[in-house]
Protein backbone atom coordinates (compact mmCIF):
# COMPACT_ATOMS: atom_id res chain seq x y z
CA UNK A 1 0.00 0.00 0.00
CA UNK A 2 1.28 3.47 -0.93
CA UNK A 3 1.82 6.10 1.73
CA UNK A 4 -1.32 8.17 2.23
CA UNK A 5 -3.54 5.51 0.72
CA UNK A 6 -6.57 4.63 2.84
CA UNK A 7 -7.31 1.03 3.70
CA UNK A 8 -10.69 -0.02 2.31
CA UNK A 9 -13.15 -1.53 4.78
CA UNK A 10 -13.44 -5.30 4.46
CA UNK A 11 -17.12 -5.11 3.71
CA UNK A 12 -19.67 -2.48 2.73
CA UNK A 13 -19.86 -1.44 6.39
CA UNK A 14 -18.19 1.71 7.55
CA UNK A 15 -15.83 0.99 10.40
CA UNK A 16 -14.46 4.48 11.00
CA UNK A 17 -17.16 5.48 13.47
CA UNK A 18 -16.96 6.90 16.97
CA UNK A 19 -16.85 4.77 20.08
CA UNK A 20 -20.11 3.39 21.38
CA UNK A 21 -21.62 3.56 24.89
CA UNK A 22 -19.31 1.49 27.09
CA UNK A 23 -16.05 2.35 25.30
CA UNK A 24 -17.03 6.01 25.28
CA UNK A 25 -17.61 5.94 29.06
CA UNK A 26 -14.10 4.52 29.60
CA UNK A 27 -12.62 7.18 27.34
CA UNK A 28 -14.32 9.92 29.39
CA UNK A 29 -12.93 8.46 32.60
CA UNK A 30 -9.38 8.47 31.25
CA UNK A 31 -9.57 11.92 29.65
CA UNK A 32 -11.62 14.19 31.94
CA UNK A 33 -11.31 17.18 29.55
CA UNK A 34 -13.61 15.29 27.24
CA UNK A 35 -16.35 15.56 29.86
CA UNK A 36 -16.78 19.22 28.95
CA UNK A 37 -17.05 18.29 25.29
CA UNK A 38 -19.51 15.52 26.13
CA UNK A 39 -21.76 17.98 27.97
CA UNK A 40 -21.98 20.01 24.79
CA UNK A 41 -23.01 17.07 22.67
CA UNK A 42 -26.67 17.17 21.76
CA UNK A 43 -27.01 13.47 21.43
CA UNK A 44 -25.16 10.29 22.12
CA UNK A 45 -25.76 6.66 21.54
CA UNK A 46 -26.20 4.72 24.74
CA UNK A 47 -26.40 1.16 23.67
CA UNK A 48 -29.19 -0.54 25.64
CA UNK A 49 -28.19 -3.73 27.56
CA UNK A 50 -30.05 -5.78 24.94
CA UNK A 51 -27.23 -5.13 22.46
CA UNK A 52 -24.20 -4.65 24.72
CA UNK A 53 -22.74 -7.95 23.53
CA UNK A 54 -23.02 -6.97 19.89
CA UNK A 55 -19.63 -6.41 18.27
CA UNK A 56 -18.58 -3.01 16.96
CA UNK A 57 -18.46 -4.48 13.48
CA UNK A 58 -22.02 -5.76 13.62
CA UNK A 59 -23.35 -2.53 15.12
CA UNK A 60 -21.79 -0.55 12.30
CA UNK A 61 -23.17 -2.82 9.61
CA UNK A 62 -26.34 -1.32 8.14
CA UNK A 63 -27.68 -4.73 7.18
CA UNK A 64 -27.29 -5.91 10.79
CA UNK A 65 -29.15 -2.79 11.93
CA UNK A 66 -31.97 -3.51 9.50
CA UNK A 67 -32.20 -7.19 10.40
CA UNK A 68 -32.41 -6.32 14.10
CA UNK A 69 -35.01 -3.60 13.94
CA UNK A 70 -37.44 -3.48 16.84
CA UNK A 71 -40.87 -4.41 15.59
CA UNK A 72 -42.72 -5.72 18.65
CA UNK A 73 -43.95 -4.59 22.04
CA UNK A 74 -41.86 -7.32 23.73
CA UNK A 75 -38.62 -6.02 22.21
CA UNK A 76 -39.47 -2.41 22.91
CA UNK A 77 -40.22 -2.96 26.59
CA UNK A 78 -36.71 -4.37 27.00
CA UNK A 79 -35.35 -0.95 26.10
CA UNK A 80 -37.69 1.70 27.44
CA UNK A 81 -40.29 2.12 30.13
CA UNK A 82 -43.42 2.25 28.05
CA UNK A 83 -46.34 4.43 29.08
CA UNK A 84 -49.96 3.28 28.87
CA UNK A 85 -50.46 5.60 25.88
CA UNK A 86 -47.58 3.92 24.07
CA UNK A 87 -48.69 0.39 25.00
CA UNK A 88 -52.15 1.05 23.57
CA UNK A 89 -50.64 2.69 20.49
CA UNK A 90 -48.36 -0.29 19.82
CA UNK A 91 -51.23 -2.74 20.34
CA UNK A 92 -53.24 -1.05 17.62
CA UNK A 93 -50.40 -0.18 15.21
CA UNK A 94 -50.91 -3.31 13.11
CA UNK A 95 -52.77 -2.49 9.93
CA UNK A 96 -52.10 1.24 10.45
CA UNK A 97 -48.39 1.94 10.14
CA UNK A 98 -45.87 -0.72 11.01
CA UNK A 99 -43.63 -0.28 14.03
CA UNK A 100 -39.94 -0.52 13.14
CA UNK A 101 -36.96 1.13 14.83
CA UNK A 102 -33.29 0.45 14.14
CA UNK A 103 -31.21 -0.43 17.22
CA UNK A 104 -29.12 2.68 16.46
CA UNK A 105 -32.14 5.03 16.51
CA UNK A 106 -33.50 3.23 19.60
CA UNK A 107 -30.15 3.87 21.33
CA UNK A 108 -30.91 7.61 21.13
CA UNK A 109 -34.22 7.25 22.96
CA UNK A 110 -34.57 8.39 26.53
CA UNK A 111 -35.87 5.23 28.23
CA UNK A 112 -37.56 7.19 31.01
CA UNK A 113 -38.96 10.22 29.24
CA UNK A 114 -42.00 9.63 27.00
CA UNK A 115 -41.59 13.15 25.62
CA UNK A 116 -38.14 12.35 24.22
CA UNK A 117 -38.28 13.64 20.62
CA UNK A 118 -36.78 10.45 19.21
CA UNK A 119 -39.31 8.36 21.08
CA UNK A 120 -42.26 10.54 20.06
CA UNK A 121 -41.39 10.14 16.39
CA UNK A 122 -40.96 6.37 16.35
CA UNK A 123 -43.26 4.82 18.95
CA UNK A 124 -46.99 4.62 18.22
CA UNK A 125 -49.24 6.29 20.79
CA UNK A 126 -52.94 6.00 21.48
CA UNK A 127 -53.51 9.40 19.83
CA UNK A 128 -52.98 7.69 16.44
CA UNK A 129 -56.35 5.99 16.91
CA UNK A 130 -58.12 9.34 16.89
CA UNK A 131 -59.52 10.04 13.46
CA UNK A 132 -60.17 13.67 12.70
CA UNK A 133 -62.80 14.87 10.23
CA UNK A 134 -59.93 16.54 8.36
CA UNK A 135 -57.85 13.37 7.98
CA UNK A 136 -57.07 12.19 4.47
CA UNK A 137 -55.67 8.89 3.27
CA UNK A 138 -53.70 10.57 0.50
CA UNK A 139 -53.31 14.13 1.86
CA UNK A 140 -51.17 15.46 -0.99
CA UNK A 141 -53.34 13.91 -3.70
CA UNK A 142 -50.40 11.96 -5.13
CA UNK A 143 -52.43 9.01 -6.38
CA UNK A 144 -54.51 11.13 -8.74
CA UNK A 145 -51.33 12.58 -10.30
CA UNK A 146 -49.80 9.18 -10.91
CA UNK A 147 -49.73 8.33 -14.62
CA UNK A 148 -47.76 5.11 -14.02
CA UNK A 149 -47.57 3.07 -10.77
CA UNK A 150 -44.75 4.47 -8.63
CA UNK A 151 -44.54 7.80 -10.49
CA UNK A 152 -46.12 11.11 -9.44
CA UNK A 153 -46.11 13.85 -12.06
CA UNK A 154 -47.55 17.10 -10.69
CA UNK A 155 -45.17 19.92 -11.53
CA UNK A 156 -44.28 20.60 -15.18
CA UNK A 157 -40.59 19.70 -15.21
CA UNK A 158 -40.08 17.26 -12.38
CA UNK A 159 -41.42 13.95 -11.12
CA UNK A 160 -41.42 11.92 -7.94
CA UNK A 161 -40.43 8.27 -8.24
CA UNK A 162 -41.36 5.95 -5.38
CA UNK A 163 -38.77 3.19 -5.56
CA UNK A 164 -39.51 1.29 -2.38
CA UNK A 165 -42.05 1.26 0.44
CA UNK A 166 -39.46 0.35 3.07
CA UNK A 167 -37.92 2.72 5.64
CA UNK A 168 -35.41 2.05 8.40
CA UNK A 169 -37.75 3.62 10.96
CA UNK A 170 -41.42 4.39 10.40
CA UNK A 171 -42.19 7.95 11.44
CA UNK A 172 -45.54 8.09 13.17
CA UNK A 173 -46.50 11.24 11.25
CA UNK A 174 -45.63 9.83 7.81
CA UNK A 175 -47.67 11.45 5.06
CA UNK A 176 -47.31 8.31 2.92
CA UNK A 177 -48.46 5.96 5.64
CA UNK A 178 -50.99 4.56 3.17
CA UNK A 179 -48.07 3.12 1.21
CA UNK A 180 -45.03 2.59 3.42
CA UNK A 181 -44.15 -0.39 5.51
CA UNK A 182 -47.00 -2.71 4.63
CA UNK A 183 -45.16 -5.00 2.24
CA UNK A 184 -41.59 -3.70 2.44
CA UNK A 185 -40.92 -4.15 -1.25
CA UNK A 186 -39.30 -2.21 -4.06
CA UNK A 187 -40.66 -1.01 -7.38
CA UNK A 188 -41.14 -3.94 -9.73
CA UNK A 189 -39.15 -4.35 -12.96
CA UNK A 190 -42.33 -4.06 -14.99
CA UNK A 191 -43.36 -0.79 -13.33
CA UNK A 192 -39.85 0.63 -13.69
CA UNK A 193 -39.84 -0.10 -17.44
CA UNK A 194 -43.15 1.74 -17.72
CA UNK A 195 -41.67 4.68 -15.76
CA UNK A 196 -38.70 4.87 -18.14
CA UNK A 197 -40.98 4.79 -21.14
CA UNK A 198 -43.06 7.62 -19.67
CA UNK A 199 -40.01 9.78 -18.91
CA UNK A 200 -38.56 9.28 -22.39
CA UNK A 201 -41.80 10.40 -23.97
CA UNK A 202 -42.25 13.43 -21.67
CA UNK A 203 -39.30 15.53 -22.65
CA UNK A 204 -40.21 18.44 -20.40
CA UNK A 205 -39.31 16.35 -17.38
CA UNK A 206 -35.75 17.24 -16.43
CA UNK A 207 -35.63 16.36 -12.72
CA UNK A 208 -36.40 13.04 -10.99
CA UNK A 209 -36.73 12.84 -7.20
CA UNK A 210 -36.29 9.30 -5.91
CA UNK A 211 -38.29 8.73 -2.77
CA UNK A 212 -40.49 6.10 -1.16
CA UNK A 213 -40.11 4.79 1.49
CA UNK A 214 -36.39 5.32 1.57
CA UNK A 215 -34.37 4.79 -1.63
CA UNK A 216 -31.17 4.27 0.36
CA UNK A 217 -32.62 1.07 1.73
CA UNK A 218 -32.07 -0.51 -1.66
CA UNK A 219 -28.81 -2.37 -2.17
CA UNK A 220 -26.14 -0.36 -4.03
CA UNK A 221 -26.49 -2.51 -7.15
CA UNK A 222 -30.25 -1.98 -7.45
CA UNK A 223 -30.01 1.73 -6.72
CA UNK A 224 -27.25 2.10 -9.28
CA UNK A 225 -29.31 0.32 -11.90
CA UNK A 226 -32.15 2.80 -11.31
CA UNK A 227 -29.83 5.85 -11.34
CA UNK A 228 -27.90 4.77 -14.41
CA UNK A 229 -31.02 4.08 -16.44
CA UNK A 230 -32.50 7.44 -15.48
CA UNK A 231 -29.21 9.19 -16.23
CA UNK A 232 -29.22 7.66 -19.71
CA UNK A 233 -32.42 9.53 -20.62
CA UNK A 234 -31.28 12.67 -22.46
CA UNK A 235 -33.93 15.01 -20.99
CA UNK A 236 -33.16 14.05 -17.36
CA UNK A 237 -30.72 16.69 -16.16
CA UNK A 238 -30.97 16.30 -12.41
CA UNK A 239 -31.32 13.36 -10.04
CA UNK A 240 -32.38 13.83 -6.45
CA UNK A 241 -32.82 11.42 -3.56
CA UNK A 242 -35.06 12.02 -0.55
CA UNK A 243 -33.93 9.96 2.42
CA UNK A 244 -33.96 9.64 6.19
CA UNK A 245 -31.28 6.92 6.27
CA UNK A 246 -28.41 9.27 7.29
CA UNK A 247 -30.47 10.01 10.43
CA UNK A 248 -32.05 6.70 11.34
CA UNK A 249 -29.43 4.38 9.83
CA UNK A 250 -26.22 6.40 9.33
CA UNK A 251 -24.30 3.13 8.92
CA UNK A 252 -25.87 2.97 5.45
CA UNK A 253 -23.59 5.79 4.25
CA UNK A 254 -20.62 3.65 3.30
CA UNK A 255 -17.62 4.39 1.13
CA UNK A 256 -19.09 2.06 -1.50
CA UNK A 257 -22.40 3.94 -1.58
CA UNK A 258 -20.75 7.36 -1.89
CA UNK A 259 -18.44 6.13 -4.67
CA UNK A 260 -21.44 4.81 -6.58
CA UNK A 261 -23.56 7.97 -6.09
CA UNK A 262 -20.69 10.18 -7.26
CA UNK A 263 -20.94 8.65 -10.72
CA UNK A 264 -24.38 10.17 -11.26
CA UNK A 265 -23.78 13.88 -10.71
CA UNK A 266 -25.55 16.25 -10.76
CA UNK A 267 -27.19 14.43 -7.88
CA UNK A 268 -28.59 16.06 -4.76
CA UNK A 269 -29.82 14.57 -1.51
CA UNK A 270 -32.57 15.89 0.76
CA UNK A 271 -32.31 14.48 4.26
CA UNK A 272 -35.27 14.34 6.60
CA UNK A 273 -34.20 15.72 10.00
CA UNK A 274 -36.58 16.56 12.86
CA UNK A 275 -34.62 17.50 15.96
CA UNK A 276 -31.08 18.51 17.00
CA UNK A 277 -30.89 15.36 19.11
CA UNK A 278 -30.64 13.41 15.86
CA UNK A 279 -27.28 14.95 15.03
CA UNK A 280 -24.86 12.47 16.54
CA UNK A 281 -21.23 11.74 15.71
CA UNK A 282 -22.41 8.95 13.42
CA UNK A 283 -24.72 11.35 11.56
CA UNK A 284 -21.94 13.95 11.31
CA UNK A 285 -19.68 11.32 9.77
CA UNK A 286 -22.39 10.21 7.31
CA UNK A 287 -23.17 13.75 6.12
CA UNK A 288 -19.51 14.61 5.91
CA UNK A 289 -18.84 11.61 3.68
CA UNK A 290 -21.76 12.50 1.39
CA UNK A 291 -20.64 16.13 1.20
CA UNK A 292 -17.07 15.03 0.48
CA UNK A 293 -18.56 13.05 -2.41
CA UNK A 294 -19.60 16.40 -3.88
CA UNK A 295 -23.29 15.79 -3.18
CA UNK A 296 -25.21 18.96 -2.24
CA UNK A 297 -27.21 18.19 0.91
CA UNK A 298 -30.46 19.86 1.96
CA UNK A 299 -32.73 19.14 4.89
CA UNK A 300 -36.48 18.66 5.09
CA UNK A 301 -38.20 18.95 8.43
CA UNK A 302 -41.82 18.31 9.30
CA UNK A 303 -43.13 20.76 11.90
CA UNK A 304 -44.25 18.55 14.79
CA UNK A 305 -46.14 19.53 17.91
CA UNK A 306 -44.19 18.77 21.07
CA UNK A 307 -41.09 17.79 19.07
CA UNK A 308 -39.71 20.77 17.16
CA UNK A 309 -42.40 23.46 17.35
CA UNK A 310 -40.38 25.83 19.53
CA UNK A 311 -38.25 28.47 17.78
CA UNK A 312 -35.19 27.72 19.94
CA UNK A 313 -35.29 24.04 18.97
CA UNK A 314 -35.62 24.82 15.28
CA UNK A 315 -32.85 27.41 15.53
CA UNK A 316 -30.54 24.89 17.15
CA UNK A 317 -31.44 22.33 14.47
CA UNK A 318 -30.78 24.61 11.49
CA UNK A 319 -27.52 25.88 12.96
CA UNK A 320 -26.31 22.34 13.67
CA UNK A 321 -27.27 21.34 10.13
CA UNK A 322 -25.07 24.02 8.60
CA UNK A 323 -22.19 22.74 10.73
CA UNK A 324 -22.53 19.33 9.09
CA UNK A 325 -22.83 20.91 5.63
CA UNK A 326 -26.57 20.35 5.24
CA UNK A 327 -28.45 23.40 4.00
CA UNK A 328 -31.85 23.75 5.71
CA UNK A 329 -34.22 23.56 2.76
CA UNK A 330 -37.85 23.06 3.81
CA UNK A 331 -39.96 23.10 6.93
CA UNK A 332 -43.20 21.33 6.06
CA UNK A 333 -46.48 21.98 7.74
CA UNK A 334 -47.63 18.53 8.92
CA UNK A 335 -49.98 17.02 6.34
CA UNK A 336 -53.48 15.75 7.09
CA UNK A 337 -52.50 12.07 7.08
CA UNK A 338 -54.87 9.76 8.93
CA UNK A 339 -54.24 9.56 12.69
CA UNK A 340 -51.67 12.35 12.83
CA UNK A 341 -53.72 15.29 14.10
CA UNK A 342 -51.87 15.24 17.45
CA UNK A 343 -48.68 16.14 15.59
CA UNK A 344 -50.15 19.17 13.83
CA UNK A 345 -49.43 22.72 14.93
CA UNK A 346 -51.19 25.85 13.73
CA UNK A 347 -49.79 27.52 10.61
CA UNK A 348 -49.14 30.57 12.82
CA UNK A 349 -46.59 28.47 14.73
CA UNK A 350 -44.64 27.84 11.54
CA UNK A 351 -44.73 31.52 10.59
CA UNK A 352 -43.51 32.47 14.05
CA UNK A 353 -40.58 30.06 13.74
CA UNK A 354 -39.49 31.64 10.46
CA UNK A 355 -39.94 35.06 12.04
CA UNK A 356 -37.52 34.03 14.81
CA UNK A 357 -34.99 32.69 12.32
CA UNK A 358 -34.93 35.30 9.56
CA UNK A 359 -32.45 38.01 10.43
CA UNK A 360 -31.64 36.30 13.72
CA UNK A 361 -29.30 33.75 12.16
CA UNK A 362 -27.36 33.06 8.98
CA UNK A 363 -29.52 33.37 5.88
CA UNK A 364 -28.37 29.95 4.69
CA UNK A 365 -29.88 28.48 7.85
CA UNK A 366 -33.39 29.77 7.11
CA UNK A 367 -35.50 27.19 5.31
CA UNK A 368 -38.66 27.83 3.34
CA UNK A 369 -41.80 27.02 5.32
CA UNK A 370 -44.39 25.38 3.08
CA UNK A 371 -47.87 23.98 3.30
CA UNK A 372 -48.49 21.12 0.89
CA UNK A 373 -51.99 22.05 -0.21
CA UNK A 374 -54.48 19.34 0.81
CA UNK A 375 -55.73 17.32 -2.13
CA UNK A 376 -52.81 18.03 -4.45
CA UNK A 377 -52.23 21.76 -4.90
CA UNK A 378 -48.50 21.41 -4.35
CA UNK A 379 -46.21 23.24 -1.97
CA UNK A 380 -47.21 26.78 -1.04
CA UNK A 381 -44.59 28.91 0.71
CA UNK A 382 -45.90 30.70 3.77
CA UNK A 383 -43.87 33.68 4.94
CA UNK A 384 -44.12 36.28 7.68
CA UNK A 385 -45.49 39.48 6.15
CA UNK A 386 -42.66 41.98 5.66
CA UNK A 387 -44.34 44.29 3.12
CA UNK A 388 -46.36 46.70 5.31
CA UNK A 389 -47.83 48.68 2.41
CA UNK A 390 -47.31 49.60 -1.23
CA UNK A 391 -47.90 53.27 -1.97
CA UNK A 392 -47.29 55.44 -4.99
CA UNK A 393 -43.56 55.36 -5.61
CA UNK A 394 -42.65 53.53 -2.41
CA UNK A 395 -42.90 50.29 -0.52
CA UNK A 396 -43.08 50.22 3.27
CA UNK A 397 -41.14 47.28 4.70
CA UNK A 398 -40.66 45.78 8.15
CA UNK A 399 -37.29 44.36 9.19
CA UNK A 400 -36.55 41.44 11.55
CA UNK A 401 -36.60 43.78 14.58
CA UNK A 402 -40.02 45.14 13.66
CA UNK A 403 -38.59 48.48 12.51
CA UNK A 404 -40.28 50.05 9.51
CA UNK A 405 -38.43 51.40 6.46
CA UNK A 406 -39.46 53.01 3.21
CA UNK A 407 -37.96 51.87 -0.03
CA UNK A 408 -38.49 54.33 -2.91
CA UNK A 409 -39.46 52.59 -6.12
CA UNK A 410 -37.27 53.59 -9.07
CA UNK A 411 -38.39 56.44 -11.30
CA UNK A 412 -38.76 55.58 -14.93
CA UNK A 413 -36.36 57.74 -16.91
CA UNK A 414 -36.71 57.98 -20.65
CA UNK A 415 -34.22 59.41 -23.10
CA UNK A 416 -34.63 60.48 -26.67
CA UNK A 417 -32.29 61.15 -29.55
CA UNK A 418 -32.36 64.59 -31.11
CA UNK A 419 -30.35 66.55 -33.62
CA UNK A 420 -29.10 70.02 -32.71
CA UNK A 421 -26.73 72.16 -34.80
CA UNK A 422 -26.27 69.19 -37.10
CA UNK A 423 -25.11 67.03 -34.19
CA UNK A 424 -27.00 64.02 -32.86
CA UNK A 425 -27.52 64.06 -29.08
CA UNK A 426 -29.28 61.98 -26.47
CA UNK A 427 -31.34 64.00 -23.99
CA UNK A 428 -33.60 63.11 -21.10
CA UNK A 429 -37.22 63.03 -22.18
CA UNK A 430 -39.16 62.60 -18.95
CA UNK A 431 -39.12 61.15 -15.46
CA UNK A 432 -42.13 59.20 -14.27
CA UNK A 433 -42.69 58.26 -10.66
S1 LIG B 1 -38.77 8.16 6.43
FE1 LIG B 1 -40.24 9.36 5.22
S2 LIG B 1 -41.39 7.82 4.04
FE2 LIG B 1 -40.35 6.75 5.73
S3 LIG B 1 -41.82 6.69 7.39
FE3 LIG B 1 -40.56 8.50 7.72
S4 LIG B 1 -41.70 10.14 6.73
FE4 LIG B 1 -42.52 8.21 5.94
PDB file of C-alpha atoms and ligand atoms in Angstrom, residues 97 167 169-171 173-176 180 212-214 244 272, ligand 1:
ATOM      1  CA  UNK A  97     -48.391   1.939  10.145  1.00  0.00           C
ATOM      2  CA  UNK A 167     -37.923   2.722   5.641  1.00  0.00           C
ATOM      3  CA  UNK A 169     -37.748   3.621  10.964  1.00  0.00           C
ATOM      4  CA  UNK A 170     -41.420   4.388  10.403  1.00  0.00           C
ATOM      5  CA  UNK A 171     -42.194   7.950  11.441  1.00  0.00           C
ATOM      6  CA  UNK A 173     -46.503  11.245  11.253  1.00  0.00           C
ATOM      7  CA  UNK A 174     -45.631   9.832   7.806  1.00  0.00           C
ATOM      8  CA  UNK A 175     -47.666  11.450   5.060  1.00  0.00           C
ATOM      9  CA  UNK A 176     -47.310   8.311   2.924  1.00  0.00           C
ATOM     10  CA  UNK A 180     -45.032   2.585   3.419  1.00  0.00           C
ATOM     11  CA  UNK A 212     -40.485   6.105  -1.158  1.00  0.00           C
ATOM     12  CA  UNK A 213     -40.109   4.789   1.488  1.00  0.00           C
ATOM     13  CA  UNK A 214     -36.386   5.316   1.569  1.00  0.00           C
ATOM     14  CA  UNK A 244     -33.957   9.645   6.188  1.00  0.00           C
ATOM     15  CA  UNK A 272     -35.267  14.343   6.595  1.00  0.00           C
TER      16      UNK A 272
HETATM   17  S1  LIG B   1     -38.771   8.162   6.432  1.00  0.00           S
HETATM   18 FE1  LIG B   1     -40.239   9.356   5.218  1.00  0.00          FE
HETATM   19  S2  LIG B   1     -41.389   7.820   4.045  1.00  0.00           S
HETATM   20 FE2  LIG B   1     -40.345   6.751   5.730  1.00  0.00          FE
HETATM   21  S3  LIG B   1     -41.815   6.687   7.390  1.00  0.00           S
HETATM   22 FE3  LIG B   1     -40.557   8.497   7.717  1.00  0.00          FE
HETATM   23  S4  LIG B   1     -41.697  10.144   6.727  1.00  0.00           S
HETATM   24 FE4  LIG B   1     -42.525   8.208   5.935  1.00  0.00          FE
END
